[in-house]
């Protein structure tokens, strides 16, 4: 089954012939970039990464290294989500504004380099979740080959491992704005606070971690098997995150779940 999905992915890419990949350096976009280069050849593939306030600071250099290792041409552009009208208000359509701006920035690059198609790393898992960014993709004609081939995250990890991609076991990540509760204004100070907090938590042995922000409260999500790490270092964690500006530091007993902020929308 997974081999058939992979072949379907290659067929989709061949039909497109040339692609600009919206490349974050995450598990999905890295796999998509790798397959695109292998299938179409590096002259018909261009990776574009948007560096902005909401992009975790540790990710940019890794994205550059991954694109280089794959052999893809790679362009980094500067964007600012905080400058997008409607974005900082942080309503349920926030991701639409973000993706719409991203695609609008990439379109001129696509035209300049004479590429006809843009693709991004939406996957089959996303089709059952609240993803307003898909509306922006549809608006701009941006394709999602991984989702079209019905590839799920675990299948992408398995194939990534087979291809020797370092991202096969990389924790999932999302823009820093996804850590801030809907309705709470997004500011640079809050994004920096989240970024510093998560970077610190990774230094004590945590890989998959989110610092969800509800006003002065930090709600830390980790995998259930890693909760003991939070408890073992609770004093140090509390002091460090309070030094970044949180007043209360908590652990979510449910554990890490992608898109957990969307619970309030249902």
XYZ file of N, CA and C in Angstrom:
798
model
N 0.834 -1.213 0.000
C 0.000 0.000 0.000
C 0.869 1.263 0.000
N 1.884 1.307 0.869
C 2.707 2.507 0.956
C 3.506 2.712 -0.330
N 3.897 1.601 -0.967
C 4.619 1.705 -2.236
C 3.718 2.276 -3.318
N 2.443 1.894 -3.294
C 1.496 2.404 -4.278
C 1.280 3.904 -4.082
N 1.223 4.325 -2.816
C 1.055 5.750 -2.540
C 2.282 6.538 -3.009
N 3.450 5.962 -2.803
C 4.678 6.631 -3.244
C 4.690 6.770 -4.768
N 4.289 5.725 -5.457
C 4.221 5.779 -6.921
C 3.198 6.817 -7.385
N 2.083 6.906 -6.659
C 1.081 7.915 -6.982
C 1.642 9.318 -6.800
N 2.425 9.507 -5.738
C 3.067 10.796 -5.500
C 3.984 11.157 -6.661
N 4.768 10.200 -7.111
C 5.661 10.452 -8.248
C 4.867 10.800 -9.511
N 3.757 10.120 -9.715
C 2.919 10.395 -10.885
C 2.381 11.821 -10.848
N 1.922 12.247 -9.671
C 1.413 13.605 -9.501
C 2.499 14.621 -9.835
N 3.704 14.389 -9.341
C 4.807 15.319 -9.579
C 5.211 15.330 -11.048
N 5.232 14.171 -11.668
C 5.577 14.115 -13.099
C 4.554 14.889 -13.930
N 3.295 14.780 -13.555
C 2.255 15.508 -14.274
C 2.428 17.023 -14.123
N 2.923 17.444 -12.975
C 3.165 18.870 -12.757
C 4.392 19.344 -13.529
N 5.378 18.482 -13.670
C 6.600 18.702 -14.462
C 7.634 19.572 -13.771
N 7.226 20.671 -13.127
C 8.163 21.524 -12.410
C 7.443 22.128 -11.209
N 8.156 22.283 -10.092
C 7.487 22.746 -8.875
C 8.369 23.650 -8.024
N 7.736 24.646 -7.445
C 8.323 25.400 -6.343
C 7.737 24.807 -5.069
N 8.602 24.397 -4.155
C 8.154 23.778 -2.910
C 8.218 24.802 -1.781
N 7.079 25.075 -1.145
C 7.063 25.899 0.068
C 7.700 25.053 1.167
N 8.930 25.375 1.513
C 9.789 24.472 2.284
C 10.093 25.022 3.670
N 9.596 24.324 4.697
C 9.839 24.747 6.080
C 10.994 23.998 6.727
N 11.340 22.839 6.158
C 12.365 21.997 6.786
C 11.777 20.995 7.754
N 10.439 20.906 7.784
C 9.787 19.913 8.623
C 9.750 18.548 7.959
N 9.170 17.586 8.630
C 9.114 16.207 8.138
C 8.476 16.140 6.753
N 7.341 16.797 6.588
C 6.550 16.646 5.367
C 7.145 17.394 4.182
N 7.499 18.664 4.367
C 8.024 19.428 3.235
C 9.408 18.926 2.823
N 10.175 18.374 3.774
C 11.480 17.814 3.421
C 11.308 16.562 2.570
N 10.376 15.711 2.957
C 10.105 14.510 2.161
C 9.602 14.900 0.776
N 8.705 15.865 0.715
C 8.171 16.314 -0.570
C 9.287 16.862 -1.457
N 10.182 17.643 -0.880
C 11.299 18.195 -1.650
C 12.206 17.092 -2.170
N 12.498 16.127 -1.337
C 13.357 15.008 -1.727
C 12.756 14.240 -2.903
N 11.479 13.892 -2.800
C 10.835 13.119 -3.868
C 10.742 13.946 -5.138
N 10.485 15.243 -5.006
C 10.405 16.109 -6.184
C 11.738 16.156 -6.926
N 12.834 16.317 -6.174
C 14.160 16.355 -6.798
C 14.498 15.014 -7.440
N 14.206 13.924 -6.735
C 14.506 12.592 -7.276
C 13.668 12.282 -8.513
N 12.445 12.776 -8.530
C 11.521 12.444 -9.615
C 11.680 13.356 -10.824
N 11.859 14.653 -10.573
C 11.886 15.628 -11.662
C 13.280 16.104 -12.039
N 14.235 15.916 -11.122
C 15.568 16.461 -11.343
C 15.679 17.836 -10.714
N 16.870 18.179 -10.237
C 17.022 19.408 -9.453
C 16.781 20.680 -10.260
N 16.889 20.631 -11.580
C 16.654 21.825 -12.384
C 15.181 22.196 -12.452
N 14.308 21.252 -12.131
C 12.875 21.503 -12.209
C 12.232 21.678 -10.842
N 13.075 21.871 -9.823
C 12.570 22.023 -8.456
C 13.259 23.217 -7.793
N 12.487 24.023 -7.096
C 13.018 25.151 -6.344
C 12.366 25.173 -4.966
N 13.175 25.186 -3.919
C 12.666 25.275 -2.544
C 12.692 26.727 -2.086
N 11.594 27.179 -1.476
C 11.530 28.544 -0.951
C 11.117 28.491 0.515
N 11.930 29.100 1.362
C 11.656 29.143 2.803
C 11.397 30.586 3.219
N 10.331 30.792 3.963
C 10.003 32.125 4.471
C 10.486 32.258 5.910
N 11.390 33.193 6.130
C 11.895 33.462 7.477
C 11.109 34.631 8.055
N 10.470 34.404 9.194
C 9.621 35.438 9.784
C 9.643 35.352 11.299
N 8.865 36.237 11.936
C 8.814 36.264 13.406
C 8.234 34.974 13.978
N 7.400 34.286 13.198
C 6.713 33.112 13.722
C 7.446 31.811 13.427
N 8.568 31.904 12.713
C 9.348 30.725 12.349
C 10.351 30.458 13.469
N 10.307 29.297 14.116
C 11.235 29.022 15.223
C 12.681 29.289 14.826
N 13.409 29.984 15.674
C 14.756 30.452 15.335
C 15.725 29.331 15.003
N 15.479 28.140 15.543
C 16.402 27.019 15.314
C 16.185 26.344 13.970
N 15.106 26.687 13.275
C 14.725 25.940 12.085
C 15.385 26.418 10.795
N 15.727 27.683 10.692
C 16.220 28.211 9.420
C 17.511 27.551 8.971
N 18.494 27.479 9.851
C 19.770 26.861 9.461
C 19.589 25.397 9.106
N 18.703 24.719 9.837
C 18.449 23.319 9.525
C 17.808 23.181 8.154
N 16.897 24.096 7.807
C 16.267 24.053 6.482
C 17.307 24.233 5.385
N 18.238 25.143 5.603
C 19.310 25.353 4.622
C 20.145 24.089 4.440
N 20.481 23.448 5.550
C 21.294 22.240 5.497
C 20.556 21.098 4.807
N 19.268 20.966 5.083
C 18.473 19.898 4.480
C 18.356 20.088 2.972
N 18.077 21.313 2.545
C 17.960 21.581 1.109
C 19.283 21.292 0.402
N 20.383 21.667 1.042
C 21.708 21.412 0.469
C 21.988 19.924 0.356
N 21.642 19.179 1.399
C 21.885 17.734 1.400
C 21.061 17.039 0.315
N 19.863 17.546 0.065
C 18.999 16.966 -0.959
C 19.472 17.357 -2.353
N 20.210 18.475 -2.430
C 20.691 18.951 -3.723
C 19.725 19.888 -4.410
N 18.843 20.512 -3.631
C 17.829 21.390 -4.204
C 18.296 22.838 -4.215
N 17.911 23.561 -5.241
C 18.094 25.006 -5.237
C 17.185 25.580 -4.155
N 17.702 26.553 -3.403
C 16.984 27.010 -2.204
C 17.069 28.521 -2.093
N 15.932 29.152 -1.908
C 15.854 30.600 -1.715
C 15.175 30.865 -0.374
N 15.755 31.775 0.416
C 15.148 32.203 1.683
C 14.635 33.622 1.506
N 13.374 33.836 1.840
C 12.785 35.170 1.745
C 12.403 35.659 3.138
N 12.341 36.964 3.283
C 11.938 37.569 4.553
C 10.470 37.966 4.468
N 9.675 37.513 5.425
C 8.269 37.896 5.480
C 7.935 38.345 6.903
N 6.763 38.928 7.062
C 6.333 39.367 8.392
C 4.848 39.117 8.567
N 4.519 38.069 9.309
C 3.113 37.799 9.590
C 2.485 38.909 10.435
N 3.287 39.519 11.313
C 2.741 40.541 12.203
C 2.278 41.775 11.429
N 2.741 41.913 10.189
C 2.347 43.054 9.364
C 1.104 42.762 8.530
N 0.606 41.532 8.559
C -0.559 41.158 7.759
C -1.827 41.657 8.446
N -2.653 42.453 7.758
C -3.915 42.911 8.368
C -4.768 41.724 8.822
N -5.193 41.749 10.071
C -6.041 40.696 10.605
C -5.299 39.576 11.306
N -3.990 39.495 11.098
C -3.244 38.363 11.651
C -3.076 38.461 13.168
N -2.646 39.615 13.637
C -2.328 39.729 15.069
C -3.558 39.631 15.959
N -4.762 39.854 15.371
C -5.977 39.708 16.159
C -6.191 38.266 16.592
N -5.564 37.337 15.859
C -5.508 35.933 16.268
C -6.890 35.286 16.377
N -7.698 35.480 15.329
C -8.977 34.781 15.321
C -8.805 33.408 14.680
N -9.893 32.684 14.503
C -9.783 31.301 14.041
C -9.289 31.183 12.601
N -9.243 32.304 11.867
C -8.754 32.284 10.488
C -7.303 32.731 10.375
N -6.599 32.784 11.498
C -5.213 33.244 11.494
C -4.353 32.510 10.458
N -4.490 31.201 10.387
C -3.647 30.420 9.477
C -3.947 30.729 8.008
N -5.168 31.170 7.744
C -5.487 31.583 6.371
C -4.647 32.797 5.996
N -4.615 33.801 6.871
C -3.847 35.008 6.588
C -2.371 34.680 6.361
N -1.850 33.778 7.172
C -0.437 33.398 7.083
C -0.128 32.720 5.749
N -0.888 31.675 5.425
C -0.646 30.935 4.194
C -0.909 31.805 2.962
N -1.934 32.646 3.026
C -2.236 33.521 1.905
C -1.066 34.455 1.623
N -0.490 35.017 2.688
C 0.667 35.900 2.534
C 1.881 35.135 1.996
N 2.101 33.930 2.518
C 3.225 33.117 2.052
C 3.131 32.869 0.550
N 1.969 32.411 0.117
C 1.809 32.095 -1.300
C 1.931 33.353 -2.166
N 1.439 34.488 -1.671
C 1.564 35.729 -2.429
C 3.021 36.157 -2.567
N 3.848 35.866 -1.553
C 5.274 36.177 -1.625
C 6.015 35.234 -2.577
N 5.562 33.988 -2.629
C 6.266 32.996 -3.449
C 5.903 33.109 -4.930
N 4.691 33.544 -5.232
C 4.244 33.620 -6.624
C 5.187 34.420 -7.527
N 5.653 35.615 -7.129
C 6.587 36.355 -7.996
C 7.904 35.608 -8.211
N 8.360 34.887 -7.195
C 9.591 34.099 -7.335
C 9.372 32.976 -8.337
N 8.220 32.341 -8.247
C 7.869 31.276 -9.168
C 7.870 31.799 -10.608
N 7.295 32.964 -10.805
C 7.232 33.542 -12.145
C 8.615 33.991 -12.634
N 9.397 34.573 -11.739
C 10.732 35.036 -12.109
C 11.601 33.890 -12.589
N 11.498 32.750 -11.929
C 12.337 31.602 -12.278
C 11.638 30.656 -13.257
N 10.503 31.096 -13.773
C 9.771 30.376 -14.820
C 9.312 28.980 -14.387
N 8.758 28.944 -13.170
C 8.114 27.725 -12.692
C 6.609 27.905 -12.814
N 5.917 26.815 -13.058
C 4.483 26.891 -13.315
C 3.619 26.438 -12.140
N 4.213 25.732 -11.184
C 3.414 25.136 -10.108
C 4.057 25.355 -8.745
N 3.196 25.522 -7.744
C 3.654 25.600 -6.362
C 3.009 24.474 -5.568
N 3.793 23.842 -4.687
C 3.273 22.765 -3.854
C 3.679 23.017 -2.408
N 2.911 22.421 -1.491
C 3.252 22.558 -0.066
C 2.973 21.250 0.650
N 3.389 21.169 1.916
C 3.429 19.892 2.621
C 2.192 19.494 3.373
N 1.012 19.841 2.909
C -0.212 19.355 3.546
C -0.292 17.845 3.342
N -0.749 17.120 4.363
C -0.770 15.652 4.303
C -2.172 15.121 4.601
N -2.329 13.814 4.459
C -3.645 13.201 4.635
C -4.202 13.439 6.036
N -3.344 13.439 7.053
C -3.796 13.688 8.431
C -4.521 15.024 8.547
N -4.049 16.021 7.785
C -4.582 17.375 7.897
C -6.000 17.499 7.368
N -6.400 16.560 6.532
C -7.699 16.692 5.874
C -8.871 16.566 6.849
N -8.621 15.962 8.000
C -9.688 15.796 8.990
C -9.570 16.806 10.128
N -8.631 17.773 10.010
C -8.424 18.770 11.043
C -8.824 20.152 10.538
N -8.910 21.095 11.459
C -9.246 22.466 11.088
C -7.996 23.140 10.543
N -7.941 23.355 9.216
C -6.777 23.914 8.554
C -7.215 25.017 7.584
N -7.452 26.227 8.087
C -7.903 27.313 7.206
C -6.884 27.681 6.132
N -5.629 27.289 6.326
C -4.621 27.559 5.304
C -4.920 26.871 3.988
N -5.707 25.800 4.036
C -6.074 25.086 2.806
C -6.900 25.978 1.884
N -7.697 26.861 2.473
C -8.502 27.777 1.675
C -7.594 28.708 0.881
N -6.505 29.151 1.496
C -5.551 30.016 0.802
C -4.853 29.252 -0.326
N -4.536 27.989 -0.071
C -3.898 27.174 -1.104
C -4.818 27.018 -2.307
N -6.071 26.755 -2.040
C -7.042 26.598 -3.128
C -7.178 27.896 -3.915
N -7.190 29.022 -3.211
C -7.318 30.332 -3.847
C -6.196 30.571 -4.851
N -4.977 30.155 -4.496
C -3.815 30.414 -5.339
C -3.425 29.225 -6.216
N -4.217 28.179 -6.200
C -3.916 27.022 -7.033
C -2.703 26.242 -6.581
N -2.408 26.287 -5.283
C -1.258 25.572 -4.733
C -1.652 24.129 -4.451
N -0.865 23.205 -4.924
C -1.195 21.781 -4.809
C -0.568 21.165 -3.556
N -1.209 20.094 -3.065
C -0.706 19.333 -1.921
C -0.497 17.885 -2.317
N 0.581 17.557 -3.020
C 0.784 16.202 -3.553
C 0.768 15.094 -2.507
N 1.246 15.368 -1.293
C 1.265 14.331 -0.255
C -0.154 13.951 0.140
N -1.002 14.949 0.315
C -2.400 14.674 0.646
C -3.119 14.025 -0.533
N -2.801 14.466 -1.738
C -3.433 13.900 -2.925
C -3.086 12.420 -3.084
N -1.872 12.052 -2.643
C -1.459 10.651 -2.690
C -1.906 9.879 -1.454
N -2.671 10.559 -0.562
C -3.214 9.964 0.659
C -2.115 9.446 1.592
N -1.026 10.176 1.663
C 0.076 9.800 2.547
C -0.113 10.420 3.933
N -0.004 9.570 4.960
C -0.136 9.998 6.345
C 1.244 10.192 6.971
N 1.260 10.888 8.093
C 2.524 11.248 8.741
C 3.413 10.047 9.002
N 2.854 8.982 9.568
C 3.683 7.825 9.895
C 4.246 7.159 8.637
N 3.495 7.185 7.551
C 3.988 6.646 6.286
C 5.110 7.515 5.730
N 4.964 8.828 5.887
C 6.007 9.750 5.435
C 7.275 9.557 6.257
N 7.119 9.330 7.548
C 8.294 9.057 8.384
C 8.981 7.757 7.940
N 8.181 6.745 7.664
C 8.741 5.459 7.243
C 9.513 5.598 5.935
N 8.938 6.281 4.966
C 9.612 6.484 3.690
C 10.836 7.383 3.854
N 10.729 8.389 4.700
C 11.865 9.279 4.955
C 13.046 8.502 5.528
N 12.746 7.556 6.409
C 13.802 6.718 6.979
C 14.450 5.867 5.897
N 13.637 5.307 5.017
C 14.160 4.495 3.919
C 15.093 5.312 3.019
N 14.754 6.584 2.833
C 15.553 7.451 1.962
C 16.736 8.089 2.678
N 16.873 7.808 3.968
C 17.994 8.342 4.722
C 17.861 9.805 5.094
N 16.635 10.307 5.151
C 16.429 11.703 5.533
C 16.529 11.857 7.048
N 17.280 12.852 7.481
C 17.475 13.071 8.920
C 16.177 13.450 9.620
N 15.191 13.899 8.861
C 13.927 14.358 9.449
C 12.958 13.234 9.768
N 13.317 11.986 9.481
C 12.346 10.901 9.644
C 11.815 10.804 11.070
N 12.638 11.170 12.046
C 12.185 11.127 13.437
C 12.146 12.525 14.067
N 12.160 13.542 13.220
C 12.110 14.916 13.729
C 10.734 15.194 14.331
N 10.675 15.814 15.491
C 9.371 16.164 16.068
C 8.611 17.115 15.150
N 7.303 17.000 15.160
C 6.476 17.923 14.388
C 6.602 19.321 14.982
N 6.544 20.326 14.111
C 6.534 21.689 14.629
C 5.580 22.532 13.806
N 5.185 23.646 14.371
C 4.290 24.578 13.690
C 4.736 25.986 14.057
N 4.174 26.970 13.388
C 4.590 28.345 13.648
C 4.327 28.706 15.113
N 5.108 29.639 15.622
C 5.029 29.993 17.031
C 3.676 30.587 17.408
N 2.973 31.181 16.444
C 1.662 31.763 16.743
C 0.657 30.716 17.186
N 0.876 29.471 16.779
C -0.053 28.401 17.148
C -0.008 28.102 18.642
N 0.928 28.687 19.342
C 1.039 28.479 20.791
C 0.187 29.469 21.583
N -0.323 30.503 20.918
C -1.014 31.580 21.616
C -2.523 31.408 21.460
N -3.236 31.448 22.555
C -4.672 31.181 22.561
C -5.418 32.117 21.621
N -6.402 31.561 20.893
C -7.228 32.364 19.999
C -7.827 33.552 20.749
N -7.817 34.686 20.089
C -8.390 35.894 20.686
C -7.385 36.720 21.447
N -6.242 36.151 21.751
C -5.189 36.879 22.455
C -4.247 37.478 21.412
N -4.053 38.775 21.464
C -3.253 39.465 20.453
C -1.846 38.887 20.363
N -1.398 38.658 19.130
C -0.049 38.144 18.894
C 0.918 39.312 18.814
N 1.987 39.246 19.601
C 3.024 40.277 19.578
C 4.389 39.623 19.455
N 5.373 40.423 19.066
C 6.730 39.911 18.972
C 7.221 39.428 20.337
N 6.870 40.149 21.389
C 7.317 39.771 22.729
C 6.789 38.391 23.119
N 5.533 38.109 22.784
C 4.955 36.802 23.117
C 5.606 35.690 22.302
N 5.853 35.950 21.020
C 6.499 34.945 20.174
C 7.907 34.628 20.680
N 8.615 35.675 21.074
C 9.973 35.488 21.600
C 9.940 34.689 22.898
N 8.953 34.964 23.735
C 8.809 34.253 25.010
C 8.583 32.759 24.776
N 7.728 32.443 23.817
C 7.465 31.043 23.479
C 8.723 30.382 22.918
N 9.375 31.065 21.993
C 10.562 30.512 21.335
C 11.652 30.205 22.362
N 11.915 31.140 23.264
C 12.949 30.950 24.281
C 12.576 29.816 25.239
N 11.292 29.749 25.582
C 10.840 28.718 26.519
C 10.999 27.321 25.920
N 10.582 27.157 24.677
C 10.685 25.843 24.047
C 12.143 25.466 23.800
N 12.957 26.451 23.438
C 14.385 26.173 23.247
C 15.011 25.696 24.552
N 14.645 26.329 25.661
C 15.165 25.904 26.961
C 14.721 24.487 27.299
N 13.440 24.182 27.095
C 12.919 22.855 27.445
C 13.599 21.749 26.644
N 14.033 22.063 25.444
C 14.739 21.064 24.645
C 16.129 20.772 25.209
N 16.680 21.726 25.958
C 18.017 21.504 26.528
C 17.998 20.508 27.680
N 16.802 20.210 28.229
C 16.745 19.257 29.341
C 16.275 17.880 28.872
N 16.267 17.686 27.553
C 15.984 16.356 27.032
C 14.631 16.153 26.386
N 13.849 17.220 26.249
C 12.535 17.106 25.616
C 12.653 17.359 24.114
N 11.981 16.552 23.322
C 12.007 16.738 21.866
C 10.697 17.336 21.375
N 9.596 16.622 21.611
C 8.285 17.119 21.191
C 7.697 17.936 22.325
N 7.672 19.251 22.162
C 7.223 20.117 23.256
C 6.523 21.348 22.693
N 5.481 21.774 23.374
C 4.783 23.011 23.047
C 4.582 23.795 24.341
N 4.802 25.086 24.269
C 4.474 25.969 25.389
C 3.269 26.790 24.958
N 2.085 26.275 25.256
C 0.848 26.965 24.915
C 0.661 28.133 25.874
N 0.297 29.272 25.331
C 0.259 30.499 26.122
C -1.172 31.003 26.281
N -1.583 31.129 27.541
C -2.909 31.656 27.886
C -2.688 32.827 28.836
N -2.512 34.011 28.294
C -2.206 35.161 29.138
C -0.864 34.958 29.830
N -0.880 34.965 31.151
C 0.349 34.791 31.936
C 0.653 33.322 32.228
N -0.167 32.427 31.695
C -0.022 30.995 31.990
C 0.694 30.263 30.851
N 1.717 29.500 31.179
C 2.377 28.612 30.231
C 1.836 27.205 30.465
N 1.189 26.638 29.445
C 0.669 25.272 29.538
C 1.577 24.379 28.686
N 2.428 23.614 29.339
C 3.434 22.833 28.623
C 2.859 21.486 28.201
N 2.992 21.191 26.916
C 2.575 19.899 26.382
C 3.818 19.110 25.972
N 3.921 17.884 26.473
C 4.960 16.957 26.035
C 4.303 15.588 25.855
N 5.030 14.667 25.215
C 4.525 13.303 25.104
C 4.357 12.735 26.514
N 3.352 11.879 26.702
C 3.069 11.360 28.042
C 4.268 10.646 28.660
N 5.052 9.956 27.820
C 6.212 9.243 28.361
C 7.331 10.185 28.810
N 7.204 11.486 28.464
C 8.226 12.455 28.860
C 7.797 13.339 30.028
N 6.604 13.095 30.558
C 6.111 13.952 31.641
C 7.006 13.906 32.868
N 7.654 12.782 33.060
C 8.535 12.673 34.230
C 9.695 13.665 34.145
N 10.105 14.016 32.939
C 11.192 14.985 32.783
C 10.753 16.345 33.318
N 9.516 16.722 33.015
C 8.992 17.984 33.553
C 8.950 17.952 35.075
N 8.492 16.838 35.611
C 8.384 16.743 37.068
C 9.763 16.728 37.735
N 10.703 16.042 37.122
C 12.054 15.962 37.697
C 12.759 17.316 37.702
N 12.376 18.186 36.769
C 13.042 19.493 36.650
C 12.069 20.643 36.927
N 11.000 20.370 37.682
C 9.929 21.349 37.807
C 10.378 22.689 38.361
N 11.261 22.678 39.337
C 11.714 23.946 39.929
C 12.507 24.756 38.918
N 13.437 24.114 38.249
C 14.267 24.795 37.265
C 13.417 25.332 36.109
N 12.457 24.532 35.655
C 11.591 24.939 34.552
C 10.746 26.144 34.948
N 10.177 26.070 36.144
C 9.333 27.170 36.616
C 10.124 28.466 36.694
N 11.294 28.411 37.296
C 12.117 29.614 37.437
C 12.515 30.188 36.083
N 12.890 29.308 35.158
C 13.352 29.769 33.851
C 12.221 30.421 33.066
N 11.056 29.757 33.015
C 9.951 30.315 32.239
C 9.386 31.576 32.889
N 9.442 31.642 34.208
C 9.006 32.879 34.869
C 9.966 34.023 34.551
N 11.230 33.700 34.368
C 12.197 34.740 34.003
C 11.926 35.284 32.605
N 11.236 34.489 31.767
C 10.869 34.940 30.427
C 9.572 35.749 30.423
N 8.835 35.743 31.548
C 7.640 36.569 31.639
C 6.362 35.864 32.025
N 6.386 34.537 32.142
C 5.177 33.827 32.584
C 5.047 33.949 34.105
N 3.808 34.026 34.587
C 3.573 34.040 36.024
C 3.263 32.649 36.557
N 2.605 31.847 35.744
C 2.241 30.493 36.156
C 2.745 29.499 35.103
N 3.287 28.389 35.558
C 3.830 27.362 34.659
C 3.142 26.042 34.977
N 2.453 25.459 33.995
C 1.663 24.258 34.220
C 2.016 23.168 33.222
N 1.622 21.932 33.535
C 1.783 20.804 32.620
C 0.406 20.310 32.207
N 0.206 20.128 30.903
C -1.051 19.593 30.395
C -1.046 18.080 30.590
N -1.980 17.546 31.376
C -1.991 16.112 31.691
C -2.442 15.247 30.527
N -3.063 15.849 29.525
C -3.408 15.073 28.328
C -2.157 14.776 27.520
N -1.221 15.710 27.542
C 0.010 15.531 26.774
C -0.045 16.236 25.439
N 1.034 16.115 24.669
C 1.133 16.803 23.388
C 0.077 16.328 22.411
N -0.553 17.284 21.749
C -1.467 16.985 20.658
C -1.413 18.125 19.659
N -1.140 17.795 18.398
C -1.089 18.804 17.350
C -2.418 19.542 17.267
N -2.328 20.879 17.189
C -3.551 21.684 17.053
C -4.437 21.709 18.262
N -3.870 21.518 19.441
C -4.718 21.428 20.639
C -5.462 22.723 20.929
N -4.950 23.846 20.443
C -5.654 25.122 20.655
C -7.018 25.114 19.955
N -7.184 24.228 18.988
C -8.462 24.180 18.261
C -9.591 23.591 19.083
N -9.279 23.060 20.265
C -10.336 22.492 21.112
C -11.425 23.511 21.416
N -11.020 24.782 21.541
C -11.998 25.803 21.903
C -12.931 26.138 20.743
N -12.618 25.655 19.532
C -13.433 25.956 18.361
C -14.546 24.949 18.165
N -14.493 23.818 18.850
C -15.481 22.753 18.638
C -16.613 22.862 19.645
